[in-house]
C-alpha positions as a printed NumPy array, in Angstrom:
array([[ -6.87 ,   5.285, -62.887],
       [ -4.861,   3.054, -65.157],
       [ -5.059,   2.332, -68.848],
       [ -3.524,  -0.038, -71.365],
       [ -0.79 ,   1.704, -73.342],
       [  0.509,  -1.079, -75.542],
       [  0.209,  -4.752, -76.399],
       [  3.168,  -6.331, -78.184],
       [  4.386,  -9.716, -79.406],
       [  8.103, -10.391, -79.863],
       [ 10.071, -13.353, -81.125],
       [ 13.544, -14.11 , -82.391],
       [ 13.775, -13.183, -86.023],
       [ 10.164, -11.954, -86.072],
       [  9.027,  -8.364, -86.542],
       [  7.344,  -6.974, -83.444],
       [  3.561,  -7.036, -83.511],
       [  2.278,  -4.13 , -81.485],
       [ -0.686,  -1.865, -81.003],
       [ -0.913,   1.27 , -78.873],
       [ -3.869,   2.68 , -77.039],
       [ -4.699,   6.027, -75.486],
       [ -6.812,   7.118, -72.493],
       [-10.457,   7.598, -73.359],
       [-12.108,   5.783, -76.289],
       [-10.213,   3.29 , -78.458],
       [-11.631,   1.215, -81.307],
       [ -9.996,  -1.647, -83.18 ],
       [-12.241,  -2.505, -86.126],
       [-11.896,  -4.693, -89.159],
       [-12.544,  -8.03 , -90.731],
       [-12.682, -11.302, -88.893],
       [ -9.473, -13.283, -88.33 ],
       [ -7.317, -10.159, -88.181],
       [ -6.282, -10.601, -84.535],
       [ -8.814,  -8.379, -82.737],
       [ -9.967, -11.057, -80.323],
       [ -6.367, -12.217, -79.973],
       [ -5.589,  -8.846, -78.367],
       [ -8.103,  -9.563, -75.601],
       [ -6.652, -13.041, -75.149],
       [ -3.203, -11.505, -74.728],
       [ -4.528,  -9.265, -71.962],
       [ -6.242, -12.196, -70.279],
       [ -3.106, -14.342, -70.571],
       [ -0.756, -11.734, -69.097],
       [ -3.232, -11.213, -66.253],
       [ -2.653, -14.784, -65.107],
       [ -4.662, -17.144, -67.331],
       [ -3.387, -20.686, -67.019],
       [ -2.698, -20.88 , -70.757],
       [ -3.113, -18.901, -73.937],
       [ -6.677, -19.83 , -74.816],
       [ -6.517, -18.661, -78.437],
       [ -3.835, -19.929, -80.786],
       [ -3.54 , -18.473, -84.278],
       [ -1.228, -19.446, -87.108],
       [  0.039, -15.877, -87.453],
       [  1.51 , -16.03 , -83.924],
       [  3.796, -18.936, -84.813],
       [  7.407, -18.068, -84.014],
       [  6.523, -15.403, -81.474],
       [  7.774, -16.074, -77.973],
       [  6.76 , -13.262, -75.631],
       [  3.618, -11.25 , -75.074],
       [  3.933,  -7.794, -73.484],
       [  1.296,  -5.639, -71.812],
       [  2.185,  -2.057, -70.95 ],
       [  0.04 ,  -0.171, -68.411],
       [  0.161,   3.476, -67.366],
       [ -1.52 ,   4.952, -64.282],
       [ -2.753,   8.447, -63.459],
       [  0.555,   9.562, -61.903],
       [  2.509,   8.633, -65.023],
       [  4.02 ,   5.42 , -63.721],
       [  4.537,   2.542, -66.13 ],
       [  4.123,  -1.148, -65.478],
       [  5.111,  -3.625, -68.176],
       [  4.15 ,  -7.287, -67.82 ],
       [  5.971,  -9.927, -69.862],
       [  5.048, -13.585, -70.257],
       [  6.24 , -16.385, -72.481],
       [  3.561, -17.712, -74.798],
       [  4.299, -21.277, -73.742],
       [  3.341, -20.5  , -70.148],
       [  5.147, -19.944, -66.878],
       [  5.466, -16.99 , -64.557],
       [  5.375, -13.291, -65.397],
       [  8.02 , -10.613, -65.303],
       [  7.189,  -7.086, -64.197],
       [  9.157,  -4.013, -65.345],
       [  8.817,  -0.394, -64.255],
       [  9.625,   0.988, -67.712],
       [  7.883,   0.893, -71.114],
       [  8.161,  -2.118, -73.394],
       [ 10.421,  -0.271, -75.819],
       [ 12.977,   0.568, -73.151],
       [ 12.984,  -3.001, -71.839],
       [ 13.681,  -4.36 , -75.329],
       [ 16.326,  -1.713, -76.018],
       [ 18.119,  -2.458, -72.747],
       [ 17.89 ,  -6.159, -73.404],
       [ 19.301,  -5.827, -76.929],
       [ 22.154,  -3.66 , -75.683],
       [ 22.942,  -6.188, -72.98 ],
       [ 22.927,  -9.002, -75.557],
       [ 25.326,  -7.067, -77.804],
       [ 27.71 ,  -6.425, -74.909],
       [ 27.843, -10.114, -74.011],
       [ 27.713, -11.59 , -77.509],
       [ 31.419, -12.55 , -77.309],
       [ 30.671, -14.94 , -74.452],
       [ 27.985, -17.401, -75.465],
       [ 27.693, -18.835, -71.931],
       [ 26.863, -15.478, -70.381],
       [ 23.254, -14.37 , -70.254],
       [ 22.432, -10.67 , -69.993],
       [ 21.216,  -9.604, -66.551],
       [ 18.455,  -7.072, -65.997],
       [ 17.764,  -4.681, -63.166],
       [ 14.431,  -3.52 , -61.72 ],
       [ 12.745,  -6.758, -62.803],
       [ 10.37 ,  -8.646, -60.532],
       [  9.21 , -12.194, -61.147],
       [  5.535, -12.805, -60.414],
       [  3.97 , -16.237, -60.111],
       [  0.968, -16.561, -62.389],
       [ -1.028, -18.052, -59.527],
       [ -0.412, -18.524, -55.822],
       [ -0.843, -22.016, -54.476],
       [ -1.883, -23.027, -50.966],
       [ -0.649, -20.646, -48.268],
       [  2.02 , -19.146, -50.48 ],
       [  2.695, -15.414, -50.114],
       [  4.88 , -15.183, -53.195],
       [  4.459, -12.02 , -55.297],
       [  1.918, -12.594, -58.021],
       [  0.132, -10.566, -60.684],
       [ -2.522,  -9.428, -58.221],
       [ -0.039,  -8.168, -55.633],
       [  1.688,  -6.111, -58.344],
       [ -1.236,  -4.933, -60.453],
       [ -3.771,  -3.977, -57.757],
       [ -1.537,  -1.355, -56.082],
       [ -0.741,  -0.018, -59.548],
       [ -4.494,   0.345, -60.119],
       [ -4.801,   2.144, -56.765],
       [ -6.532,  -0.839, -55.149],
       [ -5.492,  -2.736, -51.983],
       [ -4.145,  -6.2  , -52.639],
       [ -5.361,  -7.617, -49.325],
       [ -9.102,  -7.613, -50.093],
       [-10.95 , -10.604, -48.651],
       [-14.12 , -12.054, -50.18 ],
       [-16.521, -14.624, -48.779],
       [-16.265, -17.711, -50.975],
       [-19.069, -19.91 , -49.611],
       [-22.176, -19.937, -47.477],
       [-20.165, -21.005, -44.429],
       [-18.331, -17.686, -44.42 ],
       [-14.861, -18.833, -45.419],
       [-12.988, -16.048, -47.172],
       [-10.413, -15.862, -49.917],
       [ -8.212, -13.167, -51.356],
       [ -9.581, -11.104, -54.226],
       [ -7.422, -11.811, -57.254],
       [ -7.198, -10.234, -60.679],
       [ -8.81 , -13.385, -62.081],
       [-11.921, -12.893, -59.924],
       [-12.088,  -9.194, -60.852],
       [-11.64 ,  -9.839, -64.591],
       [-15.36 , -10.284, -65.506],
       [-16.169,  -6.617, -64.814],
       [-13.615,  -5.151, -67.224],
       [-12.766,  -7.861, -69.789],
       [-15.665,  -9.109, -71.979],
       [-14.668, -11.579, -74.657],
       [-16.844, -12.413, -77.665],
       [-18.338, -15.456, -75.92 ],
       [-19.133, -13.777, -72.601],
       [-20.631, -10.694, -74.213],
       [-23.433, -12.67 , -75.877],
       [-23.813, -15.316, -73.189],
       [-27.16 , -15.908, -71.547],
       [-25.407, -16.421, -68.244],
       [-24.654, -13.542, -65.912],
       [-21.494, -11.746, -67.067],
       [-20.556, -11.354, -63.398],
       [-20.794, -14.936, -62.139],
       [-20.716, -16.896, -65.397],
       [-21.568, -20.584, -65.255],
       [-18.528, -22.006, -63.457],
       [-17.418, -22.427, -59.867],
       [-16.733, -19.692, -57.335],
       [-19.989, -17.837, -57.897],
       [-20.166, -16.653, -54.274],
       [-16.731, -15.025, -54.517],
       [-17.7  , -13.375, -57.825],
       [-20.904, -12.036, -56.292],
       [-18.941, -10.648, -53.357],
       [-16.43 ,  -9.177, -55.818],
       [-19.264,  -7.295, -57.5  ],
       [-20.488,  -6.074, -54.09 ],
       [-16.971,  -4.919, -53.246],
       [-16.688,  -3.034, -56.527],
       [-19.989,  -1.244, -55.861],
       [-19.392,  -0.452, -52.168],
       [-15.646,  -0.603, -51.56 ],
       [-16.294,  -2.85 , -48.511],
       [-14.9  ,  -6.371, -48.443],
       [-15.567,  -9.383, -46.184],
       [-12.427,  -9.347, -44.063],
       [-14.501,  -9.149, -40.848],
       [-16.817, -12.027, -41.722],
       [-16.607, -14.937, -39.253],
       [-16.705, -18.297, -41.003],
       [-18.801, -21.211, -39.75 ],
       [-15.736, -23.129, -38.561],
       [-14.431, -19.984, -36.951],
       [-17.856, -19.425, -35.384],
       [-17.678, -22.9  , -33.867],
       [-14.226, -22.115, -32.531],
       [-15.454, -18.738, -31.303],
       [-18.466, -20.448, -29.697],
       [-16.168, -22.888, -27.91 ],
       [-13.837, -20.093, -26.804],
       [-16.69 , -17.964, -25.464],
       [-18.271, -20.987, -23.769],
       [-14.953, -21.721, -22.077],
       [-14.749, -18.116, -20.933],
       [-18.306, -18.303, -19.576],
       [-17.454, -21.479, -17.654],
       [-14.375, -19.793, -16.245],
       [-16.468, -16.792, -15.19 ],
       [-18.933, -19.115, -13.442],
       [-16.029, -20.766, -11.607],
       [-14.758, -17.347, -10.54 ],
       [-18.215, -16.159,  -9.474],
       [-19.022, -19.189,  -7.297],
       [-16.593, -18.514,  -4.367],
       [-17.245, -14.767,  -4.535],
       [-20.998, -15.206,  -4.284],
       [-20.572, -17.752,  -1.475],
       [-18.454, -15.316,   0.549],
       [-20.978, -12.546,  -0.004],
       [-23.852, -14.801,   1.025],
       [-22.09 , -15.598,   4.329],
       [-21.306, -11.95 ,   5.088],
       [-23.451, -10.039,   7.619],
       [-24.54 ,  -6.432,   8.005],
       [-24.061,  -5.786,   4.333],
       [-26.531,  -2.892,   4.4  ],
       [-24.378,  -1.014,   6.957],
       [-21.033,  -1.67 ,   5.346],
       [-20.626,   1.801,   3.879],
       [-21.313,   3.519,   7.262],
       [-19.24 ,   0.925,   9.138],
       [-16.408,   1.537,   6.761],
       [-16.393,   5.245,   7.629],
       [-16.636,   4.584,  11.372],
       [-13.903,   1.993,  11.218],
       [-11.623,   4.424,   9.398],
       [-12.3  ,   7.117,  12.018],
       [-11.679,   4.7  ,  14.917],
       [ -8.508,   3.377,  13.302],
       [ -7.252,   6.929,  12.973],
       [ -8.09 ,   7.653,  16.648],
       [ -6.391,   4.492,  17.884],
       [ -3.392,   5.191,  15.681],
       [ -3.116,   8.617,  17.32 ],
       [ -3.341,   7.011,  20.79 ],
       [ -0.586,   4.576,  19.845],
       [  1.511,   7.455,  18.603],
       [  1.001,   9.339,  21.867],
       [  1.717,   6.197,  23.875],
       [  4.882,   5.596,  21.914],
       [  5.92 ,   9.215,  22.404],
       [  5.405,   8.905,  26.176],
       [  7.315,   5.635,  26.241],
       [ 10.129,   7.237,  24.294],
       [ 10.294,  10.168,  26.719],
       [ 10.192,   7.842,  29.761],
       [ 12.883,   5.6  ,  28.318],
       [ 15.05 ,   8.664,  27.766],
       [ 14.429,   9.787,  31.362],
       [ 15.161,   6.273,  32.624],
       [ 18.471,   6.3  ,  30.773],
       [ 19.33 ,   9.615,  32.466],
       [ 18.381,   8.289,  35.944],
       [ 20.249,   5.074,  35.333],
       [ 23.329,   7.113,  34.425],
       [ 22.952,   9.099,  37.678],
       [ 22.519,   5.862,  39.651],
       [ 25.625,   4.316,  38.156],
       [ 27.642,   7.47 ,  38.722],
       [ 26.51 ,   7.596,  42.397],
       [ 27.369,   3.914,  42.818],
       [ 30.857,   4.399,  41.365],
       [ 31.476,   7.454,  43.575],
       [ 30.263,   5.565,  46.658],
       [ 32.727,   2.81 ,  45.894],
       [ 35.564,   5.366,  45.61 ],
       [ 34.53 ,   7.137,  48.804],
       [ 34.337,   3.816,  50.653],
       [ 37.858,   2.941,  49.573],
       [ 39.141,   6.361,  50.728],
       [ 37.364,   6.055,  54.08 ],
       [ 38.905,   2.647,  54.605],
       [ 42.354,   4.069,  53.936],
       [ 41.672,   7.05 ,  56.182],
       [ 40.5  ,   4.666,  58.939],
       [ 43.718,   2.724,  58.725],
       [ 45.74 ,   5.966,  58.768],
       [ 43.796,   7.185,  61.762],
       [ 44.538,   3.94 ,  63.564],
       [ 48.223,   4.45 ,  62.709],
       [ 48.084,   7.944,  64.115],
       [ 46.433,   6.666,  67.288],
       [ 49.093,   3.95 ,  67.6  ],
       [ 51.866,   6.518,  67.151],
       [ 50.305,   8.782,  69.773],
       [ 50.133,   5.911,  72.202],
       [ 53.8  ,   5.111,  71.561],
       [ 54.8  ,   8.752,  72.033],
       [ 52.742,   8.968,  75.175],
       [ 54.572,   5.911,  76.454],
       [ 57.928,   7.464,  75.633],
       [ 57.021,  10.704,  77.368],
       [ 55.762,   8.884,  80.409],
       [ 58.885,   6.719,  80.486],
       [ 61.113,   9.775,  80.348],
       [ 59.203,  11.196,  83.323],
       [ 60.032,   8.226,  85.415],
       [ 63.557,   7.823,  84.063],
       [ 65.011,  10.269,  86.383],
       [ 63.89 ,   8.27 ,  89.408],
       [ 65.922,   5.289,  88.4  ],
       [ 69.548,   4.809,  89.761],
       [ 70.77 ,   2.409,  87.255],
       [ 69.297,   2.951,  84.009],
       [ 69.795,   1.403,  80.692],
       [ 69.995,   3.638,  77.669],
       [ 66.716,   3.276,  75.758],
       [ 68.66 ,   3.823,  72.637],
       [ 71.563,   1.484,  72.946],
       [ 70.815,  -0.602,  76.038],
       [ 74.052,   0.428,  77.846],
       [ 74.004,   1.259,  81.457],
       [ 73.949,   4.924,  82.056],
       [ 76.416,   5.492,  84.945],
       [ 76.989,   9.183,  84.286],
       [ 79.487,   8.544,  81.613],
       [ 79.239,   9.188,  77.905],
       [ 79.007,   6.234,  75.543],
       [ 78.782,   5.804,  71.767],
       [ 75.731,   5.225,  69.687],
       [ 77.209,   3.535,  66.617],
       [ 79.375,   6.253,  65.389],
       [ 77.72 ,   9.352,  66.773],
       [ 77.702,  10.954,  70.068],
       [ 74.347,  11.751,  71.582],
       [ 73.694,  13.264,  74.877],
       [ 70.118,  12.707,  75.841],
       [ 68.346,  13.434,  78.978],
       [ 64.793,  12.631,  80.018],
       [ 63.475,  16.127,  79.616],
       [ 64.642,  16.293,  76.035],
       [ 62.993,  13.001,  75.231],
       [ 59.83 ,  14.118,  76.914],
       [ 59.703,  17.363,  75.015],
       [ 60.465,  15.639,  71.726],
       [ 57.724,  13.106,  72.314],
       [ 55.264,  15.843,  73.153],
       [ 56.167,  17.773,  70.018],
       [ 55.843,  14.721,  67.834],
       [ 52.543,  13.887,  69.442],
       [ 51.266,  17.384,  68.844],
       [ 52.213,  17.098,  65.179],
       [ 50.45 ,  13.758,  64.841],
       [ 47.38 ,  15.11 ,  66.587],
       [ 47.257,  17.941,  64.037],
       [ 47.424,  15.498,  61.218],
       [ 44.811,  13.392,  62.892],
       [ 42.467,  16.358,  63.16 ],
       [ 42.919,  17.073,  59.451],
       [ 42.278,  13.421,  58.774],
       [ 39.115,  13.497,  60.838],
       [ 37.935,  16.549,  58.894],
       [ 38.618,  14.729,  55.646],
       [ 36.783,  11.656,  56.894],
       [ 33.875,  13.845,  57.93 ],
       [ 33.8  ,  15.461,  54.459],
       [ 33.931,  12.069,  52.768],
       [ 31.103,  10.769,  54.899],
       [ 29.097,  13.842,  53.94 ],
       [ 29.795,  13.244,  50.267],
       [ 28.986,   9.568,  50.741],
       [ 25.597,  10.52 ,  52.119],
       [ 24.969,  12.856,  49.195],
       [ 25.778,  10.097,  46.734],
       [ 23.533,   7.701,  48.651],
       [ 20.716,  10.245,  48.483],
       [ 21.378,  10.713,  44.755],
       [ 21.405,   6.94 ,  44.273],
       [ 18.176,   6.619,  46.199],
       [ 16.486,   9.307,  44.153],
       [ 17.667,   7.637,  40.924],
       [ 16.399,   4.26 ,  42.125],
       [ 13.073,   5.819,  43.051],
       [ 12.797,   7.523,  39.646],
       [ 13.726,   4.31 ,  37.807],
       [ 11.155,   2.37 ,  39.789],
       [  8.549,   5.008,  39.031],
       [  9.398,   4.97 ,  35.313],
       [  9.35 ,   1.164,  35.211],
       [  5.965,   1.107,  36.922],
       [  4.607,   3.626,  34.415],
       [  6.129,   1.817,  31.451],
       [  5.177,  -1.682,  32.495],
       [  2.095,  -1.013,  34.532],
       [  0.386,   1.783,  32.597],
       [  1.704,   2.422,  29.123],
       [  2.443,  -1.172,  28.125],
       [ -1.044,  -2.509,  28.979],
       [ -2.606,   0.532,  27.353],
       [ -0.479,   0.   ,  24.272],
       [ -1.352,  -3.7  ,  24.209],
       [ -5.069,  -2.997,  24.463],
       [ -4.918,  -0.24 ,  21.855],
       [ -2.846,  -2.38 ,  19.492],
       [ -5.26 ,  -5.28 ,  19.915],
       [ -8.235,  -3.034,  19.171],
       [ -6.395,  -1.544,  16.227],
       [ -5.578,  -4.984,  14.828],
       [ -9.211,  -5.966,  15.126],
       [-10.328,  -2.813,  13.349],
       [ -7.744,  -3.239,  10.594],
       [ -8.995,  -6.772,  10.058],
       [-12.543,  -5.42 ,  10.044],
       [-11.59 ,  -2.832,   7.459],
       [ -9.878,  -5.519,   5.404],
       [-13.039,  -7.618,   5.585],
       [-15.144,  -4.663,   4.468],
       [-12.768,  -3.865,   1.622],
       [-12.666,  -7.526,   0.602],
       [-16.462,  -7.668,   0.615],
       [-16.708,  -4.483,  -1.416],
       [-14.062,  -5.767,  -3.811],
       [-15.963,  -9.031,  -4.092],
       [-19.166,  -7.156,  -4.945],
       [-17.354,  -5.068,  -7.565],
       [-15.712,  -8.173,  -9.033],
       [-19.05 ,  -9.993,  -9.097],
       [-20.632,  -7.04 , -10.897],
       [-17.73 ,  -6.907, -13.394],
       [-17.829, -10.645, -14.053],
       [-21.6  , -10.624, -14.449],
       [-21.374,  -7.735, -16.925],
       [-18.642,  -9.6  , -18.821],
       [-20.763, -12.738, -18.763],
       [-23.723, -10.844, -20.198],
       [-21.503,  -9.353, -22.91 ],
       [-20.013, -12.742, -23.842],
       [-23.465, -14.317, -23.829],
       [-24.583, -11.671, -26.294],
       [-21.513, -12.356, -28.458],
       [-22.038, -16.118, -28.437],
       [-22.409, -16.96 , -32.143],
       [-24.914, -19.558, -33.287],
       [-23.459, -22.86 , -34.38 ],
       [-26.194, -23.888, -36.777],
       [-24.938, -24.837, -40.203],
       [-27.408, -22.68 , -42.12 ],
       [-26.18 , -19.13 , -42.607],
       [-28.074, -16.053, -43.64 ],
       [-26.128, -13.35 , -45.432],
       [-27.157,  -9.809, -46.174],
       [-27.996,  -9.089, -49.84 ],
       [-25.973,  -6.76 , -51.997],
       [-26.275,  -3.096, -51.015],
       [-29.548,  -1.922, -52.538],
       [-28.605,   1.761, -52.579],
       [-25.423,   1.05 , -54.546],
       [-27.315,  -1.232, -56.942],
       [-29.949,   1.451, -57.491],
       [-27.285,   4.014, -58.362],
       [-25.669,   1.539, -60.752],
       [-29.02 ,   0.9  , -62.444],
       [-29.56 ,   4.637, -62.912],
       [-26.111,   4.867, -64.503],
       [-26.868,   1.968, -66.876],
       [-30.176,   3.636, -67.769],
       [-28.233,   6.759, -68.75 ],
       [-25.937,   4.659, -70.934],
       [-28.893,   2.99 , -72.643],
       [-30.565,   6.334, -73.236],
       [-27.376,   7.507, -74.941],
       [-27.579,   4.376, -77.102],
       [-31.16 ,   5.082, -78.314],
       [-33.337,   3.67 , -75.519],
       [-36.217,   5.961, -74.534],
       [-36.023,   8.294, -71.544],
       [-38.354,   6.128, -69.479],
       [-36.185,   3.026, -69.797],
       [-36.072,   1.159, -66.495],
       [-33.105,  -1.02 , -65.453],
       [-33.328,  -3.413, -62.497],
       [-30.872,  -5.799, -60.937],
       [-32.022,  -9.366, -60.51 ],
       [-30.214, -10.633, -57.389],
       [-31.215, -14.209, -58.108],
       [-29.732, -14.245, -61.613],
       [-27.142, -11.603, -60.733],
       [-27.929,  -9.865, -64.008],
       [-29.868,  -6.837, -65.194],
       [-33.416,  -6.575, -66.466],
       [-34.499,  -3.835, -68.842],
       [-38.096,  -2.73 , -68.638],
       [-38.874,  -5.871, -66.664],
       [-37.345,  -8.241, -69.227],
       [-34.305, -10.303, -68.259],
       [-31.21 ,  -9.737, -70.358],
       [-30.934, -13.422, -71.225],
       [-34.437, -13.301, -72.733],
       [-33.176, -11.085, -75.558],
       [-31.463, -12.247, -78.711],
       [-27.694, -12.451, -78.726],
       [-27.354,  -9.059, -80.42 ],
       [-29.171,  -7.25 , -77.65 ],
       [-27.534,  -9.438, -75.023],
       [-24.195,  -8.138, -76.298],
       [-25.4  ,  -4.525, -76.192],
       [-26.826,  -4.888, -72.69 ],
       [-23.652,  -6.563, -71.446],
       [-21.703,  -3.676, -72.919],
       [-24.045,  -1.241, -71.159],
       [-23.455,  -3.106, -67.89 ],
       [-19.678,  -2.941, -68.353],
       [-19.712,   0.762, -69.277],
       [-22.195,   1.473, -66.469],
       [-20.013,  -0.21 , -63.841],
       [-16.979,   1.704, -65.143],
       [-18.795,   5.044, -64.967],
       [-20.31 ,   4.28 , -61.563],
       [-16.949,   3.316, -60.018],
       [-15.264,   6.333, -61.567],
       [-17.937,   8.727, -60.352],
       [-18.151,   7.285, -56.828],
       [-14.426,   6.489, -56.491],
       [-14.941,   2.768, -56.027],
       [-12.321,   0.084, -56.766],
       [-12.001,  -0.6  , -60.482],
       [ -9.085,  -0.773, -62.968],
       [-10.798,   2.172, -64.703],
       [-10.695,   0.544, -68.139],
       [-12.835,  -2.012, -69.966],
       [-12.203,  -4.131, -73.044],
       [-15.284,  -5.197, -75.03 ],
       [-15.004,  -7.755, -77.823],
       [-17.734,  -7.604, -80.5  ],
       [-20.434,  -5.536, -78.728],
       [-22.06 ,  -4.644, -82.078],
       [-21.101,  -7.533, -84.347],
       [-24.275,  -9.496, -83.731],
       [-26.615,  -6.471, -83.672],
       [-28.663,  -6.117, -86.84 ],
       [-30.295,  -2.794, -87.581],
       [-33.941,  -2.937, -88.56 ],
       [-36.812,  -0.607, -89.202],
       [-38.853,   0.024, -86.107],
       [-42.017,  -0.061, -88.217],
       [-41.254,  -3.604, -89.488],
       [-39.599,  -5.503, -86.643],
       [-38.341,  -8.999, -87.101],
       [-40.495, -11.719, -85.685],
       [-38.051, -12.824, -82.984],
       [-37.171,  -9.412, -81.67 ],
       [-40.511,  -7.653, -81.896],
       [-40.413,  -6.414, -78.263],
       [-36.918,  -4.987, -78.734],
       [-37.906,  -3.185, -81.909],
       [-40.782,  -1.526, -80.107],
       [-38.473,  -0.008, -77.479],
       [-35.23 ,   0.58 , -79.412],
       [-34.921,   2.361, -82.721],
       [-32.561,   1.525, -85.552],
       [-30.032,   4.23 , -84.592],
       [-28.353,   2.166, -81.868],
       [-25.056,   1.696, -83.75 ],
       [-24.29 ,   5.355, -84.539],
       [-25.499,   6.456, -81.107],
       [-23.321,   3.766, -79.537],
       [-20.238,   5.137, -81.319],
       [-21.199,   8.683, -80.481],
       [-21.567,   7.81 , -76.776],
       [-18.271,   5.943, -76.711],
       [-16.531,   8.883, -78.372],
       [-17.486,  11.024, -75.345],
       [-15.637,   8.77 , -72.905],
       [-13.86 ,  10.84 , -70.246],
       [-10.077,  11.064, -70.725],
       [ -9.377,   9.708, -67.222],
       [-10.97 ,   6.329, -68.012],
       [-10.439,   3.999, -70.954],
       [-12.761,   1.971, -73.192],
       [-11.34 ,  -0.4  , -75.815],
       [-13.831,  -1.724, -78.383],
       [-12.897,  -4.667, -80.584],
       [-15.501,  -5.124, -83.311],
       [-16.075,  -5.993, -86.936],
       [-18.108,  -2.834, -87.328],
       [-16.45 ,   0.515, -87.496],
       [-17.621,   4.001, -86.588],
       [-18.182,   6.794, -89.067],
       [-15.207,   8.661, -90.439],
       [-16.277,  11.762, -88.471],
       [-15.721,   9.925, -85.18 ],
       [-12.6  ,   8.021, -86.211],
       [-10.122,  10.571, -84.825],
       [-12.017,  11.037, -81.589],
       [-12.235,   7.296, -81.036],
       [ -8.552,   6.566, -81.761],
       [ -9.698,   4.191, -84.478],
       [ -7.298,   1.495, -85.732],
       [ -8.484,  -0.537, -88.729],
       [ -7.41 ,  -4.061, -89.607],
       [ -8.156,  -4.377, -93.322],
       [ -7.442,  -8.105, -93.582],
       [ -5.996,  -9.928, -96.613],
       [ -7.156,  -7.24 , -99.015],
       [ -5.31 ,  -4.459, -97.187],
       [ -3.638,  -1.921, -99.406],
       [ -0.078,  -0.597, -99.108],
       [ -1.059,   2.069, -96.589],
       [ -3.403,  -0.149, -94.647],
       [ -2.79 ,  -2.537, -91.79 ],
       [ -3.797,  -6.101, -92.441],
       [ -4.08 ,  -7.185, -88.804],
       [ -2.436,  -7.19 , -85.426],
       [  0.42 ,  -9.461, -86.518],
       [  2.269,  -8.256, -89.632]])
């Protein structure tokens, strides 16, 4: 909760005019023109009125009006505004501390006339936001202090446009001036503009639910266009999907086909894997046979070269043997010759020795023959070894040829198996697999299309259901009847405390947005009872919100609730108020004060009235009397000294 702690006026060279209030019941009573109503105007002004609507001579020379508020956690909020108008300053400390700090700052800077004292923890609030401004204002500062959100939205017209709840819209439920309290018009909506917002404010106070989720007419038209565009887009998306599904065949067997296709794809994939494994093994074997073939070919080349060399050597051996055989045969016939020429030097051998270029050799035919035979035998041995080597090489050559032939045969066999068996099988299997994969893709695409069609159709149905009407005439739900009924029961309790009988019946007229008592509209009563019933409405709303924890400042200020009420004898009612006299006895004033004196300490009621309670209730009611011009030395003449 929050309550008003102090109202003060200050001005240069003027004594402060101040009055303090306490939680619970407060009464300011006294003569007319003592400043009681001016107190309410100060509250209204600080809470963002465009101007000070009541000007009194006594306030001349005063510059600032201060309103100090205290909430349930002990925090203080002081609002300051110049009487000539302008924005509002907010302080987090009591009025007295603000003035003390300001005076101290002025004293410390008095030597420098051009220097103005600066203050800390001061926030400037605009008295009213304009346009789309988000500047801090009285509402944004006061509502959180009251424990209320400052982002409440209220419907302001029949089209559904919303506006922010401000302190000015909320004011009629807790500030009742002397004109409003006796007015025939509804105290909630008055007789000015913005009645829809005020009605929705009253609904919010009773229920705690605002209109932030209301869709305005213009927004409905935009929403209608947006949803229509989405529906058109969905139709565009559905058209090709439905066409593809219409052209598809065997839709009834798709689920079974899908399973068979998956099984066949798995089987063919296994066949391909086996085929690839066989091909891999054969390619490995082919590489091995190709290596053997190349090795055999290289060895055959080497053996061929060796055989060619051995053939040439064998021919050389044969040539040497022929030469030696010729020498041996020549030596055999040498002896039969008479004149012989030396085979070595060409000299005639006449039985005499002759030189052979520096050495002496004595040769005879037998020696030559034997030497030739020995040399021939040696060559023949070498030739035999050569023939054995040639024979061995030819054997090895044949082995390599056989190895080469086997490798060629194996390679041919592998190539035939790779190219003639496995490759065609792989090609056929791969072709079948590709066809099945495409089939599976078609099935999945068809199933996906069906799912997408179902999703889009469901979304279309949902959007169609959300399509708002675009007619200009709107129908809005009435105020919550259960909350109104509880409020009426609370007001009945208040009236019973104020002398109405136990069977008093209070109703809420939604058309007039006002209460009826025992079937009679409030405006049908005289101004005295209109004031009392308005006061009962204000107190009832306060009690209801407090009991049900609904948004409310938790204080009310009532100006002149009893001033116009005239007590009369129930047995001799006045002619104009005969019906009232029959249902209400003459004890309304004392019972009113007695009821107010029992106000709970966690709410606040401030009564400003010419009439005053009995001396027995004065202390309980925190009574402050304004005695007027005839005030004695110990009495207070009015609000302003």
